[in-house]
Structures are given as structure tokens and as C-alpha cells.
Amino acid sequence: MRISKRLAISLAAAAMVVATAGALQARTRKGDKLAAQGKQAELRQDWEKALEFYEQALAQDPSDAMYLLNARRARFAAAQARIDGGQKLRREGKLEEALEEFKKAYLIDPSSPIAEQELGITLDMMERDRKAREKGEPLKPEERSRTPGEAARHDAEERLASVRSVAVLKPLSPAPITLKMNNQPPKVLFETVGKLAGINVLFDPEYQSQAQARNVNVELANATLEEALDYLAVLTKSFWKPLSANAVFVTVDNQNKRQEYEEHVTRIFYLTNVTAQQEVQEIMSVIRAVGNVQRVFAFNAQNAIIVRGTADTVELAEMIIHNLDRPRSEVVVDVIVMEANRSRTRDLTLSPTSGANAGINIPLVFTPGGPKTTGGDGDGKTGSGATALSLARLGKLSSNDYSLTLPGAMLEALMSDRGTRVLQSPQVRTVDGQKASLKIGDRVPYSTGGFQPAFGQVGTGFNSLYSSFQFLDVGVNVDITPKVHSGEEVSLHIELDISNVRDRIDIGGISQPVVGQRKVVHDIRLREGEVSLLGGLIQQQETKAISGVPGLASIPLLRRLFTSESIEKNESEMLIAIVPHVVRTPDFDESSYKGIASGSERVIRLNYAPRRAEEPAAPKPPAPAPAAIVPGAPVVAEPAPAKPEPAPPAAKPEPEQPPAPALAAAKPEAPAPAPPPGVPAVPMTVPAAKPSVAFAPATVEAQPGATVTLELQVLNVADLFDAPLRFKFDPHVLRLNEITRGGLFRGDFREVIFTRNILNDTGDATVNLGRMEGMGGVSGSGTLVTLTFQVVGKGSTTVTAPQVSLRDSRGQTILSASPQVTVQVK
């Protein structure tokens, strides 16, 4: 009866547990379904829908931690999605729509500080836009979309962008300055140069009183504005600086005035090829020492150097940094290790085998009653092989009571031959001056240690052994430090270590490795791609061991019966080859090798090449003129329009130089005959005028000792690029003093090639005249060169230019001619 009651209680408890579990499962089944729907919405990036499902699931079971975490994550993501959308609308200038998005984000997650912040920013932007409209100055779309912080940064960037660099002169007249003035004060000279170049010249109020009182003579020929100002500054001991594109300031050149008026520049240079902090410090040291720059600072986070100094000082620092901040050379080194090992062993044995060392060992054993006696016999034996003997039997001992074990013999012949070849070819790449390490192998531990006092006191007599373990690199270890001297030669510091564990020995109870090592340390200089053999390490070892019976092993013929012989030969050869390859060199350009003028000991000043003048536009060809039809020629009439419009008058290009008299007086072409009566005149296209070349004037009459000037002129040329010239004259009548470039080829030495060679002994002269590559040709009419002769004799002579060949920028010939002029000396 008691057992039945216990069973009933157990069944009731089980029923209650099942009912409770069923109730819990029924309560969370809907929550799990809602959580699963939230997961699906989350995968679709629909965070607001996911938040709705998670909140419903959390309402089913507020104590479920998973539901709570899912709801918080979805709330944050939904609010952030609204904030991102509002920021995008605000960048587009849609402030009202953006404000609504931020409001929704705040309603979704009121604890979000970013939502509250974006609401305030958007309200401020709308207030700024409203005030601008009230003033009648509505904001531009890009201004309307800027936040207050962005507007402030934009204004700061505009202010920074508006900061001007050092002023550069841009004179109104780029023509070279030619000036000759005598006994004039410095102020007048500067003002005259300024008027010729079309710039303003301002003077220090104290300049007139501090400048030298004496007047100066100046003669300038074909000088640029900067060159002219520099010449005057040197002659008058003045200092000038540009204030703007069309104004300069002049004062006395002394240390105080330079400190007061000399312009300073601040530049940030970003180093792109520096890899170590030491390199930055070295560049800064060079700038301070060579460029005399006092204010130089480094910003290591950006590999930047900030420099402040005068304009020329900073330019000099820039040139130094440009030439020092270059990629360093890189070298790839092929290391080829070839090792061959050979081991040969021969064992020959013919000897007794009873001894450990093949010697004679014959034991004498006492076996009473014979060696085959087993069991006791009543005579004192106690068992098989017993050696106990009663005293009564001492007199009965005989040879039968002793036994001998005769040794056996062994004949052994063994020979082995083993060969091993090892080939390793690692490759190492490193930068110039940097050590590269290559380790191929294992790290073998070994113990190091010593004794120390056991109780921390010295002299107690109790010491303990301590040990620590370190690791040794075993295998192929290569350390290479290259130095590239040029693109073809490399110096290498090489440490090559090839090692292996040969054996292990027991030291103090610890097994220690025995390492075999082969190490080569070399400093060599090789050409790029050259093979160097560091060493052929050859090792030969021969071991011979003989063991046998003493005395018998020395008998010449019989010793083979009583000895064993072992011969071992080991041969080892190792060859190491090094092959360097230069894979990168510094990209040095022309500026890396040329020297530059950097001023005096006291003042750093750079000289700049003249700026290139803009190429004038080529003149338009003249409009075709109407021409009458020649009688007898075929006439092709075109239908006239109903209301013909009058053609605009052709604009006649202004000649760059007036034509020479000889060219101006050229015989005009004969007019075409008038058409016969009744035949209407039909307009025809007249071909453009052909290019021509001639001397001006055509004929010259001169007196002995006079100077004769001839110009070689060209007309109607297009895209003239190259004009090599040669002149012939009679050296007994004329002497050629000078050849100068004409005005047709404009530009400085960076644009025009002009070289000349005069040989008055033979009456020859050559001129190389042309444009630089990439500059394009010139078009129009003008003078190529001007020849200045001195009359040294009487008679009539002819100056010729044989084989004048004018070519365009494509290398095609424009004109080939041989102009000449007659000079009559009376």
C-alpha cells in the first residue's frame, strides 16, 4: 500500500512538470516565430520592420535576453539608417526632407545623441537659409547644403587658397632690354628700366639719402628684365624684390634692410623615399649646413620637413631635397651553394672470435669428473657443474677434471661506398646599405649555466648548478650588406655560415649538440651579373684501424689470420657562388649633376633662366582676290544665288617687319588680260603666294673701308622650323665681322638654336638656325640673319648663299634656293 502511494505522488509530480513545460512552450512559441520573422527582415536590411517583430517577440517574453538584444540592435540600426538618409538629403540641399528623417530617427531611438545633434544642425541651417532669403541674398545650392562646421572649414580653405606665394614679375613688354646711359644716378637707372619693361619701381624713402652719391654708367644689350635689375643692383649696391607682377621695390643692400624687407617663404616638403628616421635627420642637417636654413623642423608622422626662410633659401632647400629624396638602389643576390660528400669504408677480418678485441682468449674451467657430469656422485659434488671438491679427493685430481673452450675463427669482408650531393640556391633582395639575412635550417637548443650560492650567501660551501637554454641557428645562414657604386658595380659584405649538428655529448647530465660549421666572411666588389666563387672548401679524411693478437698481428704473412682491418675515407667539397643583380638605381636627372649659382657667402641668391615668351599667333593668309578669265581658257560657271551677299573684306595681316627694299621692289606679276566683250567675269581662286628668299638690298655700292650690312629675308613661309645656311664671299674684298639672328625666329636659347662659324681666310661662313624640339615652327615674313661686312679691297664681288634649304616641323622641305647679291666697291 505504501509503494502505491509513492508511485501516485511521483506520477502527479511528473504530470505537473509536463504541464508546466507545456505552458512555457506554448508561451514562447509565438515569440520565436516573431524573432524568426525579425531575422528575415534584418537580412533584407529592413531594420524598422525587424524592430517591430523583435519588440513583439519581447512583449511575449520580456525576460528573454535574446529578444532584448535583438530589439536593441535593430533599434540602433533603424535609427542609423534614418540618420544616413537624412544626411544624404541634406547634402543635396533638401533641408526640410532631411529634418523629417532626423525626427523619425529620434523617435525610433530617443537615446541616440547623433540624432539629436543632427536635428539641431539642420534647424540651424534652415534658420541661416531663412535669414539669407530675407536679406535678398539667397544661398547657392552648394552653400545651402553645408553644415555650419563645413561652412567654416570651406571659408578657412578659401583663405588658405588665397594666400599668395612669392610675387613673380610679369612685364608688359617681354622684349629684351637694350640700354646705354652715362653718368646717371641709380634711381634714374632703375626708373628707366622699369619704363622700358612696363613695370612700376618703388623706392625706399631712405634710398636716395643712403644710396651712393656718384653716378653710374650702364650699357645693357639684349637683357631680360631680371638680368637688367640684377646688373643695376650690383653696380649700385642695391637690393630689389618684386612686390607684384608689375612692381618692384628697391632699397640699399645691407643686412638691416634685407632683414626688414626680404620676403620669407614657408614650405612643407613630403619625403616619399625615406625609410628611416636617421635619413630625415641627415637631410635636415644638409639643409642647415649647405642652405644656411635656420628654421627646419621634421614631422615624423608624415615624413615631412617644414622649412622657413627667404625665397631663394627655400628654393635651394627644395633642390637639395629633390636630389636627396630618391629611391635607393636595390640588389638581388643569388647565393648558390654546391656540396658533394663521398664516404668509402672497407672492413677485412680473419681472426679468432672468442675475444672482445679478436685476441686469443682460452678459458680454463674446473669441471670435476669431466664436463659432462650431471648430478652428485657422493664425492662431494652437489649438482650439475658443481665445482665443490671434498678434501679427500684432492689427491685424485687429474686432467679429466679440467676443460678448455677453444676459440673459433671469423672471416669477414665488407665494403661500402656512399655519395651525397647538396644544392641550395637561395636568393636575397635588399636595399643599398641595408643588411639582409637569410636563414634556412633549424634552431637547436643548447644549455648555458654555472654555479651560484645555494642560500644566497657567498662562502657557505653550498653551491647549486643553474642552467639556461639558448638557440643556435643551424643550416644555411647568409648575411649580405650591398653598396651600389654605380649601375654596374656592387660591393658586398658577405657572411655565409653553413652548419649542421654532427653529434651530441653529455655534459653535466645534459645532452649538448656538437655543431659542424663552415663560415666564409668576404668583402668583394663585382660587376652586375658577375659570378664570384667565394671558396671551394675541400676536405679529405682517411681513417685506418687494425686490431688483432699481439705479436701475431705483426707477422708479415700470418698477421691476416689474427687481425681485423677497417679503412674509412671521407671526401667533402663545397663550392659557393655569388651573383649580384642591380634591380633599381636612383633616378638622377640633369639637375642632380649640374652646379647652380647660389649667391655669395653672406646672401643666398638663385639666378633663374628667362621665362619663355608666348608664341604669337600665325597671321591668317590673305583672302583670295577675284581674277578675270583668260581668253581661250575653259570657263566653268556656277549658278549665282538669288541674293548674293557681299563678301567681307579680307583682313590684311600686319607684317611683323617691313619688307626689305629689294623685296618690296620686286617686279609685280602682269595683270591678266581683260575678258572679251560679252563674256562675264567668273571669280577664280588665286593660289597663295609662294615662299621666297633673297638678300636685301639686291645690289650694294660701297667705298673701301666702309661697312656693308646685308639681310637674308624670307617671304610667305609657313611652319618654318629649320634653316641651315652657308655663305660664300671673296675674302680679298670683304671681311665678315658678325652674323646676328633676325627677328623671324623669336625666343631665347631654350626655344631657338643659333650657332655660327666664320672663316674669313677662305671666305666661308656657316649658320645653324632653327627651333628647339617641341616648340613648333614659325610663319610669316621676316629676316633670317643679318651679315655685317667690312670692305677690305676694291672690285666687284658676289655674296651667295648656296643651297638654302628651309624645312618645316615635319622635316619636309619648304624651299630650296641659292640667293645672291652683288657688292661693287669703287
Short mmCIF file of C-alpha atoms in Angstrom, two decimals, residues 442-700:
data_model
loop_
_atom_site.label_atom_id
_atom_site.label_comp_id
_atom_site.label_asym_id
_atom_site.label_seq_id
_atom_site.Cartn_x
_atom_site.Cartn_y
_atom_site.Cartn_z
CA ASP A 442 66.67 24.65 -37.69
CA ARG A 443 67.11 26.26 -34.29
CA VAL A 444 68.90 23.88 -31.97
CA PRO A 445 68.69 24.44 -28.19
CA TYR A 446 71.81 24.27 -26.05
CA SER A 447 72.38 24.85 -22.36
CA THR A 448 74.48 27.52 -20.70
CA GLY A 449 74.86 27.95 -16.97
CA GLY A 450 77.12 27.94 -13.95
CA PHE A 451 77.19 27.69 -10.17
CA GLN A 452 75.70 30.05 -7.64
CA PRO A 453 75.41 30.02 -3.82
CA ALA A 454 72.59 27.79 -2.67
CA PHE A 455 71.40 30.05 0.16
CA GLY A 456 72.19 33.44 -1.36
CA GLN A 457 75.44 33.81 0.61
CA VAL A 458 78.94 33.50 -0.69
CA GLY A 459 81.35 31.28 1.14
CA THR A 460 78.88 28.91 2.70
CA GLY A 461 80.26 25.97 0.73
CA PHE A 462 76.85 25.08 -0.68
CA ASN A 463 76.52 25.83 -4.39
CA SER A 464 73.83 24.87 -6.87
CA LEU A 465 74.03 24.40 -10.60
CA TYR A 466 71.80 26.61 -12.72
CA SER A 467 71.32 26.43 -16.45
CA SER A 468 69.52 28.39 -19.15
CA PHE A 469 68.78 27.43 -22.72
CA GLN A 470 69.58 29.34 -25.85
CA PHE A 471 69.05 28.57 -29.51
CA LEU A 472 71.57 28.22 -32.29
CA ASP A 473 70.65 28.67 -35.97
CA VAL A 474 71.81 25.58 -37.85
CA GLY A 475 71.62 25.31 -41.61
CA VAL A 476 72.40 27.94 -44.24
CA ASN A 477 72.73 31.44 -42.77
CA VAL A 478 73.52 34.32 -45.14
CA ASP A 479 74.06 37.97 -44.17
CA ILE A 480 74.66 40.35 -47.09
CA THR A 481 75.21 44.13 -46.99
CA PRO A 482 75.48 45.64 -50.51
CA LYS A 483 76.82 49.00 -51.62
CA VAL A 484 75.98 50.06 -55.17
CA HIS A 485 78.72 52.24 -56.63
CA SER A 486 77.05 52.76 -59.97
CA GLY A 487 74.62 50.97 -62.21
CA GLU A 488 77.29 48.37 -62.99
CA GLU A 489 79.34 47.67 -59.86
CA VAL A 490 78.37 46.46 -56.39
CA SER A 491 80.43 45.95 -53.22
CA LEU A 492 79.19 43.13 -50.98
CA HIS A 493 80.00 42.33 -47.37
CA ILE A 494 79.02 38.66 -47.07
CA GLU A 495 78.89 36.42 -44.03
CA LEU A 496 77.97 32.88 -45.07
CA ASP A 497 77.60 30.20 -42.41
CA ILE A 498 76.73 26.57 -43.24
CA SER A 499 76.42 24.34 -40.19
CA ASN A 500 74.81 21.11 -39.02
CA VAL A 501 74.56 19.02 -35.85
CA ARG A 502 77.15 16.23 -36.10
CA ASP A 503 76.85 14.61 -32.71
CA ARG A 504 75.65 15.07 -29.16
CA ILE A 505 77.67 14.75 -25.98
CA ASP A 506 76.67 14.55 -22.34
CA ILE A 507 77.90 17.48 -20.24
CA GLY A 508 76.75 17.58 -16.64
CA GLY A 509 73.87 15.29 -17.40
CA ILE A 510 72.64 17.48 -20.28
CA SER A 511 72.91 16.40 -23.90
CA GLN A 512 74.71 19.16 -25.78
CA PRO A 513 74.94 19.40 -29.62
CA VAL A 514 78.22 19.27 -31.47
CA VAL A 515 77.85 21.63 -34.42
CA GLY A 516 79.96 21.43 -37.53
CA GLN A 517 80.45 24.84 -39.09
CA ARG A 518 81.79 26.25 -42.32
CA LYS A 519 81.89 30.03 -42.37
CA VAL A 520 83.04 32.48 -45.00
CA VAL A 521 83.37 36.26 -44.46
CA HIS A 522 84.15 38.24 -47.61
CA ASP A 523 84.25 41.84 -48.82
CA ILE A 524 84.19 41.81 -52.60
CA ARG A 525 83.39 44.17 -55.46
CA LEU A 526 81.65 42.76 -58.51
CA ARG A 527 80.07 43.94 -61.70
CA GLU A 528 76.35 43.48 -62.15
CA GLY A 529 75.76 39.86 -63.17
CA GLU A 530 79.36 38.77 -62.48
CA VAL A 531 79.82 35.37 -60.80
CA SER A 532 82.19 35.15 -57.85
CA LEU A 533 83.30 31.86 -56.28
CA LEU A 534 83.76 32.52 -52.59
CA GLY A 535 85.60 29.29 -51.91
CA GLY A 536 85.97 25.70 -52.87
CA LEU A 537 86.33 24.06 -49.45
CA ILE A 538 87.77 20.58 -49.96
CA GLN A 539 88.23 18.20 -47.03
CA GLN A 540 89.67 14.69 -47.23
CA GLN A 541 89.82 12.35 -44.21
CA GLU A 542 91.23 8.81 -44.17
CA THR A 543 90.93 6.55 -41.09
CA LYS A 544 92.62 3.13 -40.74
CA ALA A 545 92.05 0.85 -37.71
CA ILE A 546 93.81 -2.55 -37.10
CA SER A 547 93.04 -4.91 -34.20
CA GLY A 548 94.36 -8.42 -33.54
CA VAL A 549 96.53 -10.72 -31.42
CA PRO A 550 99.63 -9.03 -30.06
CA GLY A 551 102.74 -10.41 -31.68
CA LEU A 552 100.87 -12.48 -34.21
CA ALA A 553 99.35 -9.34 -35.75
CA SER A 554 102.88 -8.24 -36.67
CA ILE A 555 103.94 -11.32 -38.62
CA PRO A 556 104.05 -10.26 -42.28
CA LEU A 557 102.14 -13.15 -43.77
CA LEU A 558 100.33 -14.72 -40.85
CA ARG A 559 99.03 -11.41 -39.44
CA ARG A 560 95.98 -11.60 -41.71
CA LEU A 561 94.90 -14.73 -39.75
CA PHE A 562 94.94 -12.92 -36.43
CA THR A 563 93.85 -9.31 -37.26
CA SER A 564 90.88 -7.28 -38.44
CA GLU A 565 91.39 -4.11 -40.53
CA SER A 566 88.96 -1.24 -41.17
CA ILE A 567 89.68 1.60 -43.63
CA GLU A 568 87.35 4.64 -43.97
CA LYS A 569 87.80 7.50 -46.47
CA ASN A 570 85.67 10.65 -46.36
CA GLU A 571 85.80 13.33 -49.06
CA SER A 572 83.84 16.59 -48.82
CA GLU A 573 83.82 19.52 -51.26
CA MET A 574 81.76 22.71 -51.05
CA LEU A 575 81.53 25.47 -53.67
CA ILE A 576 79.82 28.84 -53.04
CA ALA A 577 78.91 31.19 -55.90
CA ILE A 578 77.60 34.78 -55.55
CA VAL A 579 75.84 36.60 -58.42
CA PRO A 580 74.60 40.19 -57.76
CA HIS A 581 71.91 41.86 -59.88
CA VAL A 582 71.08 45.57 -59.62
CA VAL A 583 67.30 45.87 -60.00
CA ARG A 584 66.86 49.55 -59.11
CA THR A 585 69.04 52.66 -59.24
CA PRO A 586 68.31 56.26 -58.18
CA ASP A 587 66.57 58.23 -60.89
CA PHE A 588 69.13 61.00 -61.27
CA ASP A 589 68.31 63.73 -63.78
CA GLU A 590 70.20 66.68 -65.20
CA SER A 591 69.65 68.80 -62.09
CA SER A 592 71.44 66.18 -60.00
CA TYR A 593 74.78 66.83 -61.69
CA LYS A 594 74.84 70.50 -62.61
CA GLY A 595 76.15 73.18 -60.31
CA ILE A 596 73.99 76.20 -59.64
CA ALA A 597 74.86 79.75 -58.68
CA SER A 598 73.70 80.25 -55.09
CA GLY A 599 74.84 83.77 -54.28
CA SER A 600 77.60 84.99 -52.03
CA GLU A 601 78.88 83.95 -48.63
CA ARG A 602 76.56 86.40 -46.92
CA VAL A 603 73.47 86.26 -49.13
CA ILE A 604 71.95 83.22 -50.86
CA ARG A 605 70.53 84.17 -54.24
CA LEU A 606 69.50 81.99 -57.16
CA ASN A 607 69.51 83.03 -60.80
CA TYR A 608 66.66 81.86 -63.00
CA ALA A 609 66.60 81.38 -66.74
CA PRO A 610 64.47 83.85 -68.72
CA ARG A 611 60.83 82.89 -68.95
CA ARG A 612 59.64 81.71 -72.30
CA ALA A 613 57.62 84.27 -74.19
CA GLU A 614 54.27 83.24 -75.59
CA GLU A 615 54.33 82.29 -79.24
CA PRO A 616 52.46 84.86 -81.36
CA ALA A 617 49.58 83.60 -83.41
CA ALA A 618 50.36 82.92 -87.03
CA PRO A 619 48.88 85.53 -89.39
CA LYS A 620 45.93 84.47 -91.43
CA PRO A 621 46.53 84.09 -95.15
CA PRO A 622 45.02 86.89 -97.27
CA ALA A 623 41.61 86.34 -98.75
CA PRO A 624 41.63 85.29 -102.40
CA ALA A 625 41.19 88.15 -104.84
CA PRO A 626 38.86 87.89 -107.84
CA ALA A 627 40.59 87.29 -111.17
CA ALA A 628 39.38 87.58 -114.75
CA ILE A 629 39.19 84.66 -117.12
CA VAL A 630 42.00 84.37 -119.61
CA PRO A 631 40.73 84.29 -123.22
CA GLY A 632 40.64 80.81 -124.65
CA ALA A 633 40.57 79.15 -121.22
CA PRO A 634 37.63 76.92 -120.37
CA VAL A 635 35.03 78.63 -118.30
CA VAL A 636 33.11 76.82 -115.55
CA ALA A 637 30.21 78.95 -114.46
CA GLU A 638 28.45 78.33 -111.16
CA PRO A 639 24.83 79.33 -110.58
CA ALA A 640 24.68 82.57 -108.70
CA PRO A 641 22.45 82.82 -105.64
CA ALA A 642 19.24 84.77 -105.79
CA LYS A 643 20.56 87.44 -103.45
CA PRO A 644 24.30 87.29 -103.33
CA GLU A 645 25.75 88.57 -100.11
CA PRO A 646 28.79 90.76 -100.37
CA ALA A 647 31.94 89.02 -99.21
CA PRO A 648 33.53 90.59 -96.14
CA PRO A 649 36.72 92.45 -96.84
CA ALA A 650 39.80 90.35 -96.33
CA ALA A 651 41.82 91.35 -93.30
CA LYS A 652 45.34 92.08 -94.38
CA PRO A 653 47.82 90.80 -91.82
CA GLU A 654 50.16 93.33 -90.43
CA PRO A 655 53.74 92.45 -91.37
CA GLU A 656 55.96 91.81 -88.40
CA GLN A 657 58.80 93.67 -90.08
CA PRO A 658 58.68 95.99 -93.06
CA PRO A 659 59.77 94.22 -96.22
CA ALA A 660 63.23 94.92 -97.47
CA PRO A 661 63.59 97.32 -100.34
CA ALA A 662 64.66 94.56 -102.67
CA LEU A 663 61.61 92.50 -101.82
CA ALA A 664 59.29 95.48 -101.83
CA ALA A 665 60.50 96.46 -105.27
CA ALA A 666 60.03 93.01 -106.71
CA LYS A 667 58.52 93.00 -110.16
CA PRO A 668 54.75 92.52 -109.88
CA GLU A 669 53.06 89.88 -111.87
CA ALA A 670 51.48 91.02 -115.15
CA PRO A 671 47.76 91.60 -114.86
CA ALA A 672 45.54 89.08 -116.54
CA PRO A 673 44.06 90.31 -119.85
CA ALA A 674 40.52 91.54 -119.78
CA PRO A 675 37.85 89.12 -120.95
CA PRO A 676 36.40 89.63 -124.44
CA PRO A 677 33.19 91.59 -124.73
CA GLY A 678 30.09 89.67 -123.79
CA VAL A 679 31.88 87.14 -121.66
CA PRO A 680 31.07 87.60 -117.96
CA ALA A 681 33.93 87.53 -115.48
CA VAL A 682 33.86 84.49 -113.24
CA PRO A 683 35.62 84.61 -109.84
CA MET A 684 38.55 82.24 -109.62
CA THR A 685 40.70 81.19 -106.66
CA VAL A 686 44.21 82.56 -106.88
CA PRO A 687 46.83 80.25 -105.36
CA ALA A 688 48.61 81.51 -102.25
CA ALA A 689 51.89 83.32 -102.74
CA LYS A 690 54.87 81.00 -102.84
CA PRO A 691 57.66 81.34 -100.27
CA SER A 692 60.83 83.04 -101.45
CA VAL A 693 64.21 84.01 -100.02
CA ALA A 694 66.50 86.85 -101.13
CA PHE A 695 69.17 89.30 -99.95
CA ALA A 696 68.28 92.88 -99.12
CA PRO A 697 69.38 95.10 -100.72
CA ALA A 698 69.72 93.38 -104.08
CA THR A 699 72.83 95.40 -105.11
CA VAL A 700 75.26 97.33 -102.96
#
